[in-house]
C-alpha cells in the first residue's frame, strides 16, 4: 500500500523555454523545501518520480504525508501565481520496480489512479480520492478540509469519487471545471430525456383519445 501525491504544472507546454525553466525551478524548490518531505526522507524513504513538468511522491508509512506535503507546497507557491500547479492524492497498491537506470521506481494502480485524480483538477487544486479521504477523515483535523465533489468519469470510463482539499492557506476552493462541465452535461441530458417523455406522453394521449374526442 502506498500514499501517492501526483503533481504537474498546468499549461507548461505553452510556456516559452525560459519561462518553463523558471517555473520548473520554482516548483522543484518548493517541493525540496517542504518540511514534510524533509521529515519523510528521514523516516519513510519516499520515492520521487519525475514526470517532466511534474512529479509523483510515493510514501509508504504515513497516510497523512501526501496531504501535509501538498499543503506545504501549495502554501509556499501562494505568492507565485506563475506556477499553476495541480495535485492529486490517492491511497492504493503499487509494486516496486527498477527503471532503465536501475533507480527505485514504482508502478501499479496506486500511481495510475493518483494521476487520474490530479487530471480532474485546475491550477491550485488538491484533489483527493475517496480511498485517501477515508483514511484522512479518521485522523483529527482533516475532515473539515475535505469537501465532497461527488463522482466523475475519467479515462477508460472509470468512475472516481473525489474530494477537494483546501484551507485558507492552501488549495483552490472552486469546483474543478471538468466536474462543472460534466454536471451541466448531465443536466442537459436529463432535461432532454424529460422533454422526450412529455412529447411521447402527449402523442400517446392524442392517439388514444383523439378519435373519441372527434366523435
One Martini backbone bead per residue (centre of mass of N, CA, C, O) as a GRO file, in nm:
protein
  215
    1UNK     BB    1   0.097   0.036   0.022
    2UNK     BB    2   0.026   0.370  -0.097
    3UNK     BB    3   0.104   0.731  -0.080
    4UNK     BB    4  -0.001   0.964  -0.327
    5UNK     BB    5   0.164   1.244  -0.498
    6UNK     BB    6   0.041   1.428  -0.773
    7UNK     BB    7   0.217   1.651  -1.009
    8UNK     BB    8   0.145   1.953  -1.213
    9UNK     BB    9   0.178   2.187  -1.479
   10UNK     BB   10  -0.023   2.412  -1.605
   11UNK     BB   11   0.067   2.496  -1.929
   12UNK     BB   12   0.370   2.431  -1.986
   13UNK     BB   13   0.393   2.390  -2.308
   14UNK     BB   14   0.310   2.709  -2.361
   15UNK     BB   15   0.574   2.794  -2.272
   16UNK     BB   16   0.854   2.933  -2.268
   17UNK     BB   17   1.162   2.820  -2.207
   18UNK     BB   18   1.234   3.023  -1.978
   19UNK     BB   19   0.968   2.975  -1.824
   20UNK     BB   20   0.998   2.676  -1.771
   21UNK     BB   21   1.254   2.693  -1.599
   22UNK     BB   22   1.144   2.882  -1.379
   23UNK     BB   23   0.895   2.717  -1.290
   24UNK     BB   24   1.041   2.449  -1.229
   25UNK     BB   25   1.233   2.563  -1.016
   26UNK     BB   26   1.015   2.662  -0.820
   27UNK     BB   27   0.872   2.393  -0.778
   28UNK     BB   28   1.116   2.218  -0.682
   29UNK     BB   29   1.183   2.399  -0.441
   30UNK     BB   30   0.916   2.358  -0.287
   31UNK     BB   31   0.954   2.055  -0.249
   32UNK     BB   32   1.237   2.044  -0.114
   33UNK     BB   33   1.127   2.258   0.126
   34UNK     BB   34   0.953   2.060   0.249
   35UNK     BB   35   0.896   1.955   0.565
   36UNK     BB   36   0.768   1.678   0.503
   37UNK     BB   37   0.989   1.565   0.314
   38UNK     BB   38   1.220   1.585   0.511
   39UNK     BB   39   1.098   1.395   0.722
   40UNK     BB   40   1.043   1.147   0.533
   41UNK     BB   41   1.344   1.093   0.449
   42UNK     BB   42   1.413   0.978   0.739
   43UNK     BB   43   1.158   0.756   0.771
   44UNK     BB   44   1.028   0.661   0.467
   45UNK     BB   45   1.156   0.675   0.189
   46UNK     BB   46   1.064   0.818  -0.060
   47UNK     BB   47   0.949   0.828  -0.389
   48UNK     BB   48   1.080   0.997  -0.680
   49UNK     BB   49   0.892   1.099  -0.981
   50UNK     BB   50   0.963   1.218  -1.270
   51UNK     BB   51   0.744   1.404  -1.542
   52UNK     BB   52   0.880   1.686  -1.630
   53UNK     BB   53   0.607   1.883  -1.526
   54UNK     BB   54   0.658   1.686  -1.272
   55UNK     BB   55   0.544   1.466  -0.994
   56UNK     BB   56   0.596   1.182  -0.776
   57UNK     BB   57   0.501   1.092  -0.441
   58UNK     BB   58   0.600   0.802  -0.244
   59UNK     BB   59   0.445   0.666   0.031
   60UNK     BB   60   0.442   0.404   0.314
   61UNK     BB   61   0.345   0.500   0.628
   62UNK     BB   62   0.189   0.790   0.584
   63UNK     BB   63  -0.128   0.913   0.502
   64UNK     BB   64  -0.056   1.229   0.554
   65UNK     BB   65   0.190   1.311   0.379
   66UNK     BB   66   0.064   1.415   0.109
   67UNK     BB   67  -0.109   1.642   0.238
   68UNK     BB   68   0.114   1.799   0.382
   69UNK     BB   69   0.284   1.846   0.129
   70UNK     BB   70   0.070   1.995  -0.040
   71UNK     BB   71   0.040   2.232   0.157
   72UNK     BB   72   0.327   2.327   0.154
   73UNK     BB   73   0.346   2.387  -0.151
   74UNK     BB   74   0.099   2.569  -0.184
   75UNK     BB   75   0.188   2.787   0.020
   76UNK     BB   76   0.471   2.858  -0.117
   77UNK     BB   77   0.301   2.937  -0.403
   78UNK     BB   78   0.100   3.173  -0.344
   79UNK     BB   79   0.317   3.410  -0.461
   80UNK     BB   80   0.320   3.218  -0.750
   81UNK     BB   81   0.110   3.229  -1.017
   82UNK     BB   82   0.299   3.105  -1.246
   83UNK     BB   83   0.247   2.839  -1.072
   84UNK     BB   84   0.029   2.597  -1.210
   85UNK     BB   85  -0.072   2.385  -0.972
   86UNK     BB   86  -0.155   2.037  -0.952
   87UNK     BB   87  -0.327   1.784  -0.737
   88UNK     BB   88  -0.301   1.429  -0.636
   89UNK     BB   89  -0.464   1.187  -0.412
   90UNK     BB   90  -0.368   0.844  -0.319
   91UNK     BB   91  -0.470   0.510  -0.207
   92UNK     BB   92  -0.260   0.229  -0.306
   93UNK     BB   93  -0.138  -0.011  -0.494
   94UNK     BB   94   0.205  -0.124  -0.538
   95UNK     BB   95   0.511  -0.180  -0.725
   96UNK     BB   96   0.840  -0.256  -0.729
   97UNK     BB   97   1.092  -0.105  -0.939
   98UNK     BB   98   1.326  -0.078  -1.203
   99UNK     BB   99   1.471   0.123  -1.401
  100UNK     BB  100   1.691   0.178  -1.662
  101UNK     BB  101   1.891   0.297  -1.413
  102UNK     BB  102   1.821   0.129  -1.143
  103UNK     BB  103   1.606   0.282  -1.010
  104UNK     BB  104   1.370   0.358  -0.807
  105UNK     BB  105   1.035   0.226  -0.849
  106UNK     BB  106   0.685   0.250  -0.954
  107UNK     BB  107   0.374   0.063  -0.991
  108UNK     BB  108   0.030   0.090  -1.060
  109UNK     BB  109  -0.277   0.185  -0.940
  110UNK     BB  110  -0.185   0.407  -0.741
  111UNK     BB  111  -0.059   0.586  -0.963
  112UNK     BB  112  -0.280   0.604  -1.182
  113UNK     BB  113  -0.506   0.729  -1.003
  114UNK     BB  114  -0.357   0.981  -0.908
  115UNK     BB  115  -0.350   1.101  -1.194
  116UNK     BB  116  -0.656   1.112  -1.242
  117UNK     BB  117  -0.716   1.300  -1.012
  118UNK     BB  118  -0.541   1.537  -1.108
  119UNK     BB  119  -0.675   1.572  -1.399
  120UNK     BB  120  -0.944   1.710  -1.265
  121UNK     BB  121  -0.782   1.964  -1.224
  122UNK     BB  122  -0.679   2.279  -1.145
  123UNK     BB  123  -0.529   2.536  -1.058
  124UNK     BB  124  -0.463   2.466  -0.705
  125UNK     BB  125  -0.549   2.186  -0.676
  126UNK     BB  126  -0.651   1.935  -0.417
  127UNK     BB  127  -0.709   1.614  -0.488
  128UNK     BB  128  -0.917   1.339  -0.349
  129UNK     BB  129  -0.967   1.035  -0.290
  130UNK     BB  130  -1.164   0.825  -0.114
  131UNK     BB  131  -0.942   0.646   0.000
  132UNK     BB  132  -0.782   0.886   0.125
  133UNK     BB  133  -1.013   1.030   0.275
  134UNK     BB  134  -1.086   0.804   0.475
  135UNK     BB  135  -0.816   0.819   0.624
  136UNK     BB  136  -0.816   1.124   0.703
  137UNK     BB  137  -1.097   1.130   0.858
  138UNK     BB  138  -0.963   0.960   1.107
  139UNK     BB  139  -0.802   1.226   1.140
  140UNK     BB  140  -0.740   1.487   1.310
  141UNK     BB  141  -0.835   1.788   1.108
  142UNK     BB  142  -0.933   1.696   0.807
  143UNK     BB  143  -1.242   1.698   0.750
  144UNK     BB  144  -1.287   2.019   0.709
  145UNK     BB  145  -1.095   2.006   0.431
  146UNK     BB  146  -1.310   1.806   0.305
  147UNK     BB  147  -1.476   1.827  -0.017
  148UNK     BB  148  -1.743   1.709  -0.172
  149UNK     BB  149  -1.777   1.618  -0.538
  150UNK     BB  150  -1.815   1.341  -0.615
  151UNK     BB  151  -1.867   1.195  -0.918
  152UNK     BB  152  -1.651   1.084  -1.196
  153UNK     BB  153  -1.536   1.053  -1.523
  154UNK     BB  154  -1.272   0.878  -1.670
  155UNK     BB  155  -1.058   0.699  -1.794
  156UNK     BB  156  -1.206   0.412  -1.911
  157UNK     BB  157  -1.481   0.468  -1.748
  158UNK     BB  158  -1.388   0.558  -1.478
  159UNK     BB  159  -1.489   0.604  -1.140
  160UNK     BB  160  -1.469   0.894  -0.923
  161UNK     BB  161  -1.431   0.990  -0.587
  162UNK     BB  162  -1.417   1.329  -0.482
  163UNK     BB  163  -1.197   1.563  -0.313
  164UNK     BB  164  -1.150   1.891  -0.171
  165UNK     BB  165  -0.847   2.038  -0.066
  166UNK     BB  166  -0.891   2.313   0.170
  167UNK     BB  167  -0.777   2.635   0.274
  168UNK     BB  168  -0.670   2.949   0.346
  169UNK     BB  169  -0.356   2.858   0.252
  170UNK     BB  170  -0.475   2.622   0.058
  171UNK     BB  171  -0.576   2.576  -0.243
  172UNK     BB  172  -0.900   2.525  -0.427
  173UNK     BB  173  -1.245   2.601  -0.386
  174UNK     BB  174  -1.317   2.544  -0.661
  175UNK     BB  175  -1.478   2.390  -0.896
  176UNK     BB  176  -1.396   2.190  -1.125
  177UNK     BB  177  -1.441   2.222  -1.461
  178UNK     BB  178  -1.497   1.923  -1.534
  179UNK     BB  179  -1.736   1.895  -1.328
  180UNK     BB  180  -1.912   2.123  -1.435
  181UNK     BB  181  -1.951   2.010  -1.722
  182UNK     BB  182  -2.069   1.737  -1.637
  183UNK     BB  183  -2.319   1.853  -1.497
  184UNK     BB  184  -2.439   2.003  -1.741
  185UNK     BB  185  -2.467   1.751  -1.917
  186UNK     BB  186  -2.664   1.599  -1.730
  187UNK     BB  187  -2.888   1.811  -1.729
  188UNK     BB  188  -2.941   1.805  -2.035
  189UNK     BB  189  -3.010   1.505  -2.052
  190UNK     BB  190  -3.250   1.511  -1.855
  191UNK     BB  191  -3.414   1.726  -2.004
  192UNK     BB  192  -3.439   1.572  -2.272
  193UNK     BB  193  -3.580   1.323  -2.153
  194UNK     BB  194  -3.826   1.472  -2.036
  195UNK     BB  195  -3.924   1.593  -2.304
  196UNK     BB  196  -3.962   1.324  -2.451
  197UNK     BB  197  -4.173   1.211  -2.253
  198UNK     BB  198  -4.386   1.429  -2.303
  199UNK     BB  199  -4.420   1.388  -2.605
  200UNK     BB  200  -4.507   1.091  -2.590
  201UNK     BB  201  -4.753   1.140  -2.409
  202UNK     BB  202  -4.906   1.328  -2.601
  203UNK     BB  203  -4.920   1.139  -2.842
  204UNK     BB  204  -5.060   0.906  -2.694
  205UNK     BB  205  -5.316   1.062  -2.613
  206UNK     BB  206  -5.409   1.128  -2.904
  207UNK     BB  207  -5.430   0.835  -3.004
  208UNK     BB  208  -5.645   0.744  -2.789
  209UNK     BB  209  -5.850   1.018  -2.772
  210UNK     BB  210  -5.897   1.151  -3.043
  211UNK     BB  211  -6.137   0.989  -3.172
  212UNK     BB  212  -6.339   1.046  -2.937
  213UNK     BB  213  -6.347   1.356  -2.967
  214UNK     BB  214  -6.463   1.352  -3.257
  215UNK     BB  215  -6.736   1.199  -3.162
   0.00000   0.00000   0.00000
